[in-house]
Coordinates of C-alpha atoms and ligand atoms in Angstrom, one line a residue:
M1 CA 87.0 87.0 52.3
S2 CA 83.4 87.2 51.3
D3 CA 81.3 89.3 53.5
D4 CA 79.4 86.3 54.6
L5 CA 82.5 84.6 55.8
K6 CA 83.6 87.8 57.9
A7 CA 80.1 87.7 59.6
A8 CA 80.3 84.0 60.2
L9 CA 83.8 84.8 61.6
K10 CA 82.3 87.3 64.1
Q11 CA 79.5 85.1 65.1
R12 CA 82.0 82.5 65.8
A13 CA 84.0 84.8 68.0
R14 CA 80.6 85.7 69.9
D15 CA 80.0 82.0 70.4
Q16 CA 83.5 81.5 72.1
G17 CA 82.8 84.6 74.3
F18 CA 84.3 87.3 72.6
V19 CA 82.2 90.6 73.0
A20 CA 84.1 92.3 70.1
C21 CA 85.9 91.5 66.7
G22 CA 87.1 93.6 64.3
V23 CA 89.3 93.5 61.2
A24 CA 92.1 96.0 60.3
S25 CA 94.5 96.1 57.5
A26 CA 98.2 95.2 58.8
G27 CA 100.7 98.3 58.3
V28 CA 102.8 100.6 60.3
S29 CA 102.0 101.8 63.5
Q30 CA 100.0 105.1 63.5
S31 CA 101.3 106.0 66.9
T32 CA 104.8 105.3 66.9
S33 CA 105.6 109.0 67.9
R34 CA 103.5 108.6 71.1
L35 CA 105.4 105.3 71.9
E36 CA 108.7 107.0 71.5
A37 CA 107.6 110.0 73.9
W38 CA 106.4 107.7 76.3
L39 CA 109.8 105.4 76.4
D40 CA 111.9 109.0 76.4
N41 CA 109.9 110.2 79.4
N42 CA 110.7 106.3 81.0
F43 CA 107.1 106.1 81.7
E44 CA 107.7 102.2 81.3
A45 CA 109.5 102.5 84.8
G46 CA 112.2 100.1 84.0
M47 CA 110.2 97.2 82.3
A48 CA 113.5 96.7 80.1
W49 CA 111.4 94.4 77.5
M50 CA 109.2 97.5 76.7
K51 CA 112.5 99.5 75.6
R52 CA 114.4 96.9 73.8
P53 CA 115.0 98.2 70.0
D54 CA 113.9 95.1 68.2
A55 CA 110.7 94.9 70.4
V56 CA 110.0 98.8 69.7
E57 CA 110.6 98.1 65.9
K58 CA 108.3 95.3 65.9
R59 CA 105.6 97.6 67.6
A60 CA 106.2 100.2 64.9
E61 CA 105.8 97.6 62.1
I62 CA 103.9 94.6 62.5
Q63 CA 105.4 92.9 59.4
K64 CA 108.6 92.6 61.3
L65 CA 106.8 90.5 64.2
F66 CA 105.0 88.4 61.4
P67 CA 106.6 88.7 57.8
G68 CA 103.8 88.8 55.4
A69 CA 101.2 90.2 57.7
R70 CA 98.2 91.8 55.7
T71 CA 95.5 91.5 58.2
V72 CA 95.0 92.0 62.0
I73 CA 91.8 90.7 63.6
S74 CA 91.3 92.4 66.9
L75 CA 89.2 90.5 69.6
A76 CA 88.0 91.5 73.3
F77 CA 87.2 89.3 75.9
P78 CA 85.2 90.2 78.9
Y79 CA 86.2 89.4 82.6
A80 CA 84.3 91.2 84.8
T81 CA 81.5 89.0 86.7
D82 CA 78.8 90.0 89.1
A83 CA 80.3 87.7 91.7
P84 CA 80.5 89.0 95.1
W85 CA 83.6 90.3 96.6
D86 CA 84.0 91.1 100.1
S87 CA 86.9 93.8 99.8
E88 CA 86.8 94.4 103.8
V89 CA 88.1 90.7 104.2
M90 CA 89.8 90.2 101.0
G91 CA 91.5 93.7 100.3
H92 CA 91.5 94.5 96.6
I93 CA 92.6 92.6 94.0
A94 CA 92.4 93.4 90.3
R95 CA 89.2 91.7 88.7
Y96 CA 91.3 90.3 85.9
A97 CA 93.4 88.5 88.5
R98 CA 90.8 86.8 90.7
G99 CA 90.4 83.5 89.1
V100 CA 92.7 81.7 86.2
D101 CA 95.4 83.4 84.1
Y102 CA 94.3 84.3 80.9
H103 CA 97.6 84.0 79.1
D104 CA 96.8 80.0 80.0
F105 CA 93.3 80.0 78.0
L106 CA 92.7 82.9 75.7
P107 CA 95.7 82.1 73.2
G108 CA 93.7 78.5 73.1
R109 CA 90.4 80.2 72.3
L110 CA 92.0 82.4 69.3
R111 CA 93.9 79.3 68.1
E112 CA 90.5 77.7 67.7
L113 CA 89.2 80.8 65.7
L114 CA 92.0 80.7 63.4
A115 CA 91.8 76.8 62.8
W116 CA 88.3 77.5 61.9
L117 CA 89.2 79.9 59.4
Q118 CA 92.0 77.8 57.8
S119 CA 89.3 75.3 57.6
R120 CA 87.5 77.6 55.3
V121 CA 90.4 79.7 53.5
A122 CA 94.1 79.2 52.7
C123 CA 96.1 81.4 55.1
S124 CA 98.7 81.5 57.7
G125 CA 98.2 83.2 61.1
K126 CA 100.0 84.2 64.4
V127 CA 97.8 84.6 67.7
C128 CA 99.1 87.1 70.2
V129 CA 97.8 87.8 73.9
D130 CA 99.6 90.5 75.9
T131 CA 103.0 89.5 75.7
A132 CA 103.8 89.9 71.8
P133 CA 105.7 93.3 71.0
I134 CA 102.3 94.5 69.4
L135 CA 100.3 97.6 70.4
E136 CA 97.1 95.8 71.2
R137 CA 95.0 99.0 71.6
E138 CA 96.0 100.7 68.6
W139 CA 95.0 97.5 66.6
A140 CA 91.5 97.4 68.4
V141 CA 90.8 101.0 67.7
R142 CA 91.8 100.4 63.9
A143 CA 89.7 97.3 63.9
G144 CA 86.9 99.2 64.9
V145 CA 86.4 97.3 68.5
G146 CA 86.5 100.2 70.6
W147 CA 88.1 103.7 71.5
I148 CA 91.1 104.4 74.0
G149 CA 89.7 106.1 77.0
K150 CA 91.3 108.8 79.2
N151 CA 92.6 106.0 81.5
T152 CA 94.3 104.6 78.5
L153 CA 92.0 101.5 78.3
L154 CA 90.3 100.2 75.3
M155 CA 86.5 100.4 75.8
G156 CA 83.5 99.8 74.0
R157 CA 79.8 101.3 74.5
D158 CA 78.2 98.2 74.9
F159 CA 80.9 96.4 77.1
G160 CA 83.0 99.1 79.0
S161 CA 86.7 98.3 79.7
Y162 CA 86.5 95.1 81.8
V163 CA 88.0 93.3 78.4
L164 CA 91.1 91.6 77.7
L165 CA 92.5 92.1 74.0
G166 CA 94.1 89.4 71.7
E167 CA 95.1 89.4 67.9
I168 CA 95.0 87.0 65.0
I169 CA 97.6 88.3 62.5
L170 CA 96.9 86.8 58.8
D171 CA 99.0 86.6 55.7
I172 CA 95.9 87.3 53.6
A173 CA 94.1 90.4 52.9
L174 CA 90.4 90.8 54.4
E175 CA 88.0 93.9 54.1
P176 CA 88.8 95.9 56.9
D177 CA 86.4 97.3 59.5
E178 CA 86.0 101.1 60.0
A179 CA 88.6 102.3 62.7
H180 CA 86.8 103.5 65.9
L181 CA 88.3 106.9 65.8
E182 CA 85.5 108.9 67.8
S183 CA 86.1 108.8 71.5
F184 CA 82.9 108.7 73.8
C185 CA 84.7 110.1 76.9
G186 CA 83.3 113.6 76.3
S187 CA 84.3 116.2 79.1
C188 CA 84.3 113.3 81.6
T189 CA 87.4 113.3 83.8
R190 CA 86.3 110.8 86.5
C191 CA 89.6 108.4 85.9
L192 CA 92.0 111.2 86.0
D193 CA 90.5 112.7 89.1
A194 CA 90.0 109.1 90.8
C195 CA 93.6 107.9 90.5
P196 CA 95.0 108.1 93.8
T197 CA 98.7 108.1 92.6
N198 CA 98.2 110.7 89.8
A199 CA 99.5 108.0 87.4
L200 CA 97.2 109.4 84.5
V201 CA 99.5 112.4 83.7
E202 CA 97.4 113.4 81.0
P203 CA 94.5 111.9 79.2
R204 CA 95.6 108.7 77.7
V205 CA 99.2 108.8 79.1
L206 CA 100.1 106.7 82.0
D207 CA 103.1 107.0 84.0
S208 CA 104.1 103.5 85.2
N209 CA 106.2 104.9 88.0
K210 CA 103.1 106.1 89.7
C211 CA 100.9 103.3 88.8
I212 CA 99.7 100.8 91.6
A213 CA 99.0 98.1 88.9
F214 CA 102.8 98.4 87.8
H215 CA 104.1 98.4 91.4
T216 CA 101.8 95.6 92.8
I217 CA 102.5 93.2 89.8
E218 CA 105.6 94.1 88.0
N219 CA 108.1 96.0 90.6
R220 CA 110.3 93.6 92.8
T221 CA 111.6 96.7 94.7
L222 CA 110.0 99.3 96.9
A223 CA 107.7 101.8 95.2
P224 CA 108.7 105.6 96.3
K225 CA 107.3 106.4 99.7
N226 CA 104.9 109.2 98.4
V227 CA 103.4 106.8 95.6
R228 CA 102.9 103.6 98.1
E229 CA 101.1 105.7 100.5
G230 CA 98.6 106.0 97.9
F231 CA 98.0 102.4 97.1
Q232 CA 95.0 102.1 99.6
D233 CA 94.5 98.3 100.2
W234 CA 95.3 97.2 96.5
L235 CA 97.3 93.8 96.6
F236 CA 97.6 93.1 93.2
G237 CA 96.6 95.4 90.2
C238 CA 94.5 98.3 90.4
D239 CA 90.8 98.9 88.9
I240 CA 90.2 102.2 90.5
C241 CA 90.3 104.2 87.0
Q242 CA 88.0 101.6 85.4
Q243 CA 85.6 101.3 88.6
V244 CA 84.5 105.1 88.1
C245 CA 84.1 104.7 84.5
P246 CA 80.4 105.3 83.6
W247 CA 80.6 102.8 80.5
N248 CA 81.7 100.2 83.0
E249 CA 78.4 101.2 85.2
K250 CA 76.4 101.0 82.2
A251 CA 77.6 97.6 81.0
A252 CA 77.1 96.1 84.4
R253 CA 73.5 97.4 84.4
D254 CA 73.1 96.1 81.0
G255 CA 74.1 92.7 82.1
K256 CA 77.2 92.6 79.7
F257 CA 79.8 91.1 82.2
S258 CA 81.3 87.9 81.7
T259 CA 79.1 84.8 82.7
E260 CA 81.8 82.5 82.8
V261 CA 82.1 82.9 86.7
E262 CA 84.3 79.9 87.3
L263 CA 87.1 81.5 84.9
W264 CA 87.1 84.6 87.0
T265 CA 86.7 83.4 90.6
R266 CA 88.8 81.6 92.8
P267 CA 87.2 79.9 96.0
E268 CA 90.4 79.3 97.7
M269 CA 91.9 83.2 97.3
P270 CA 93.8 83.9 100.5
S271 CA 92.1 86.9 102.4
L272 CA 94.3 90.2 103.2
D273 CA 95.4 89.0 106.5
E274 CA 96.5 85.5 105.3
W275 CA 98.6 87.0 102.7
T276 CA 101.1 88.2 105.5
S277 CA 102.0 84.8 106.5
I278 CA 101.1 82.2 103.7
E279 CA 104.0 79.6 103.3
Q280 CA 105.5 78.8 99.9
S281 CA 103.8 75.4 99.6
E282 CA 100.3 77.0 100.3
F283 CA 100.8 79.7 98.1
S284 CA 101.9 77.2 95.0
R285 CA 98.7 75.0 96.2
R286 CA 96.0 77.7 96.4
L287 CA 97.3 80.0 93.5
K288 CA 97.8 77.3 91.0
G289 CA 97.2 78.8 87.6
S290 CA 96.5 82.2 89.0
P291 CA 98.2 85.4 87.4
I292 CA 99.0 86.4 91.0
K293 CA 102.0 84.1 90.9
R294 CA 103.6 86.7 89.0
A295 CA 104.4 88.7 92.1
K296 CA 105.4 85.6 93.7
R297 CA 104.7 85.1 97.4
R298 CA 107.4 87.6 98.3
G299 CA 105.9 90.5 96.3
M300 CA 102.2 89.4 97.8
K301 CA 103.6 89.7 101.6
R302 CA 104.9 93.1 100.8
N303 CA 101.9 94.1 99.1
A304 CA 99.7 93.0 102.0
A305 CA 101.9 94.7 104.4
R306 CA 101.6 97.9 102.9
A307 CA 97.8 97.4 102.5
L308 CA 97.6 96.8 106.1
K309 CA 99.6 99.8 107.1
N310 CA 97.8 102.2 104.5
R311 CA 94.2 100.9 106.2
R312 CA 95.9 101.5 109.8
D313 CA 96.9 104.9 108.6
K314 CA 93.5 105.9 107.2
K315 CA 92.0 105.1 110.7
Ligands
LIG1 C1 103.0 97.6 79.7 C2 101.6 97.3 80.0 C3 100.9 97.5 81.2 C4 101.7 98.7 82.1 C5 101.8 100.1 81.4 C6 100.1 100.4 81.0 C7 100.1 101.3 79.8 N1 99.0 102.0 80.2 O1 100.9 101.4 79.0 C8 101.0 98.6 83.3 C9 102.0 97.6 84.5 C10 101.1 99.8 84.3 C11 99.9 98.1 83.1 C12 98.8 98.2 83.8 C13 97.5 97.8 83.6 N2 97.1 97.0 82.4 CO1 98.5 96.5 80.9 N3 99.7 96.1 79.4 C14 100.6 96.4 79.0 C15 101.1 95.8 77.9 C16 101.9 94.8 77.9 C17 101.8 96.9 76.9 C18 101.0 98.4 76.8 C19 102.1 99.3 76.1 O2 102.4 98.9 75.0 N4 102.2 100.5 76.9 C20 103.0 101.5 76.0 C21 101.9 102.7 75.7 C22 102.6 103.9 75.2 O3 100.9 101.9 74.8 P1 99.7 102.2 75.0 O4 98.9 102.4 76.1 O5 98.8 100.9 74.4 O6 99.2 103.4 74.0 C23 99.4 103.1 72.5 C24 98.3 103.4 71.6 O7 97.0 103.5 72.6 C25 98.2 104.5 70.9 N5 97.0 105.4 71.1 C26 96.8 106.4 72.0 N6 95.6 106.7 71.4 C27 95.5 106.6 70.4 C28 94.3 106.9 69.5 C29 94.5 106.6 68.4 C30 93.1 106.8 67.3 C31 95.2 105.5 67.9 C32 95.2 105.0 66.5 C33 96.2 105.3 68.5 C34 96.4 105.5 70.0 O8 99.3 105.2 71.3 C35 100.0 104.7 72.3 C36 101.7 104.6 71.6 O9 101.6 103.9 70.4 C37 99.6 95.6 77.1 C38 99.6 94.5 76.1 C39 100.1 95.0 74.5 N7 100.9 94.0 74.3 O10 99.6 96.1 74.3 C40 99.0 95.3 78.5 C41 97.5 96.0 78.6 C42 97.5 97.2 78.2 N8 97.2 95.7 79.8 C43 95.8 95.5 80.1 C44 95.4 95.3 81.6 C45 94.3 94.7 81.7 C46 95.9 96.1 82.4 C47 95.4 96.7 83.8 C48 93.7 97.1 83.8 C49 95.5 95.3 84.7 C50 95.1 95.8 86.2 N9 93.9 95.7 86.8 O11 96.0 96.1 87.0 C51 96.1 97.7 84.3 C52 95.6 99.1 83.6 C53 96.3 100.3 84.0 C54 95.9 101.2 82.8 N10 95.1 102.3 83.4 O12 96.6 101.1 81.8 C55 95.2 95.1 78.8 C56 94.1 96.2 78.7 C57 92.8 95.8 78.1 C58 92.1 97.1 77.6 N11 90.8 97.0 78.0 O13 92.7 98.1 77.2 C59 96.2 95.0 78.1 C60 95.9 95.5 76.3 C61 96.7 93.3 78.1 C62 95.4 92.5 77.0 N12 95.9 91.7 76.3 O14 94.4 92.6 77.4 N13 99.9 97.7 81.8
LIG2 S1 95.4 101.6 87.5 FE1 95.1 102.5 89.3 S2 97.2 103.8 89.8 FE2 97.0 102.9 87.7 S3 96.4 104.6 86.5 FE3 94.6 103.5 87.1 S4 93.7 104.2 88.9 FE4 95.8 105.1 88.7
LIG3 S1 86.1 107.6 83.4 FE1 85.5 108.8 81.9 S2 87.4 109.9 81.2 FE2 87.9 108.3 82.1 S3 87.9 106.4 80.5 FE3 85.6 106.5 81.5 S4 84.4 107.9 80.3 FE4 86.5 108.3 79.7

């Protein structure tokens, strides 16, 4: 691919709302030992799909996911907006989950980009967003999109960490960008200090057993008592280790948040009190197309009861 076409691809990605786009050569994972150690420690907290041997193999070797893979294009899509959020009334809901489910629209944007590329150069490709067995953050680092912060999130100096990642895997070789091996966390430890459940057991290592995001989204059972007492009033997901990050403060100051407010807000979002008694039909109607449906009505009622209890205990 010529430099001109690569520049045009990056411009096209920007036009589609992506804040970063980088290219890496496909190859074996450079952090398999980190992944293995993480799984050996059971930091996946019983998310069985993370431990499936075929999925581990595919994470370690991208050619097992997409035979013939030669290039990985990594893209970052912003989701934080300036839209007001009254946490007193609403409780806390992770910013990515306040509007539509990104799994429903982001793959489409990547497919458009792939089709655009295929109209210029003969190639086959595969689009991934979140659910494929691929180490999205490693690929983002290797493609020069950003670095992995101490909160484990991929971030950039221009856009912070409130971005979602997606990849286009190609069977043709493109000139790779330089990997982003430098970290700009410096001596900062704000995220480690702020995590109320000490889920960040060391810089860049998260124990899902202690993470509010895991328990309020994925866990169908009850979190251990000492962990759930730290949930504050988080109803779905958790952004604390991002809220405190100076790079997100900078991105907000510089006006780098998403302007697609309609994607990331939902006028009919129930309030904290409403969650406790919401009927199934109303849940389905008001949460249509929302990632919150993953927790199901039962999970959200449980989360709301816990959030209200934590509020009462704090008084
Ligand atoms: C499982 C999962 C979770 C789990 C575990 C999180 C975790 N930290 O692993 C839980 C349910 C807790 C979770 C929570 C959230 N998640 Co999540 N999650 C995933 C998922 C599906 C897999 C992550 C994974 O493989 N974890 C295993 C660990 C070991 O892998 P890892 O953290 O990526 O680390 C590897 C590399 O980073 C590498 N590495 C570390 N340092 C370095 C340095 C260099 C130089 C290199 C090359 C590599 C390297 O080593 C590790 C092992 O290989 C990814 C999507 C995907 N397919 O990647 C989304 C993903 C990570 N989640 C995402 C989001 C948005 C969230 C939440 C913010 C949602 C919320 N607000 O509640 C929280 C954030 C919590 C946090 N601080 O991480 C985004 C993150 C975007 C970003 N900017 O980083 C992703 C990428 C989904 C997406 N497509 O956008 N998530
Ligand atoms: S998402 Fe919340 S609970 Fe999980 S590591 Fe970050 S601050 Fe801690
Ligand atoms: S809060 Fe500080 S240490 Fe944590 S990710 Fe942001 S810059 Fe890095």
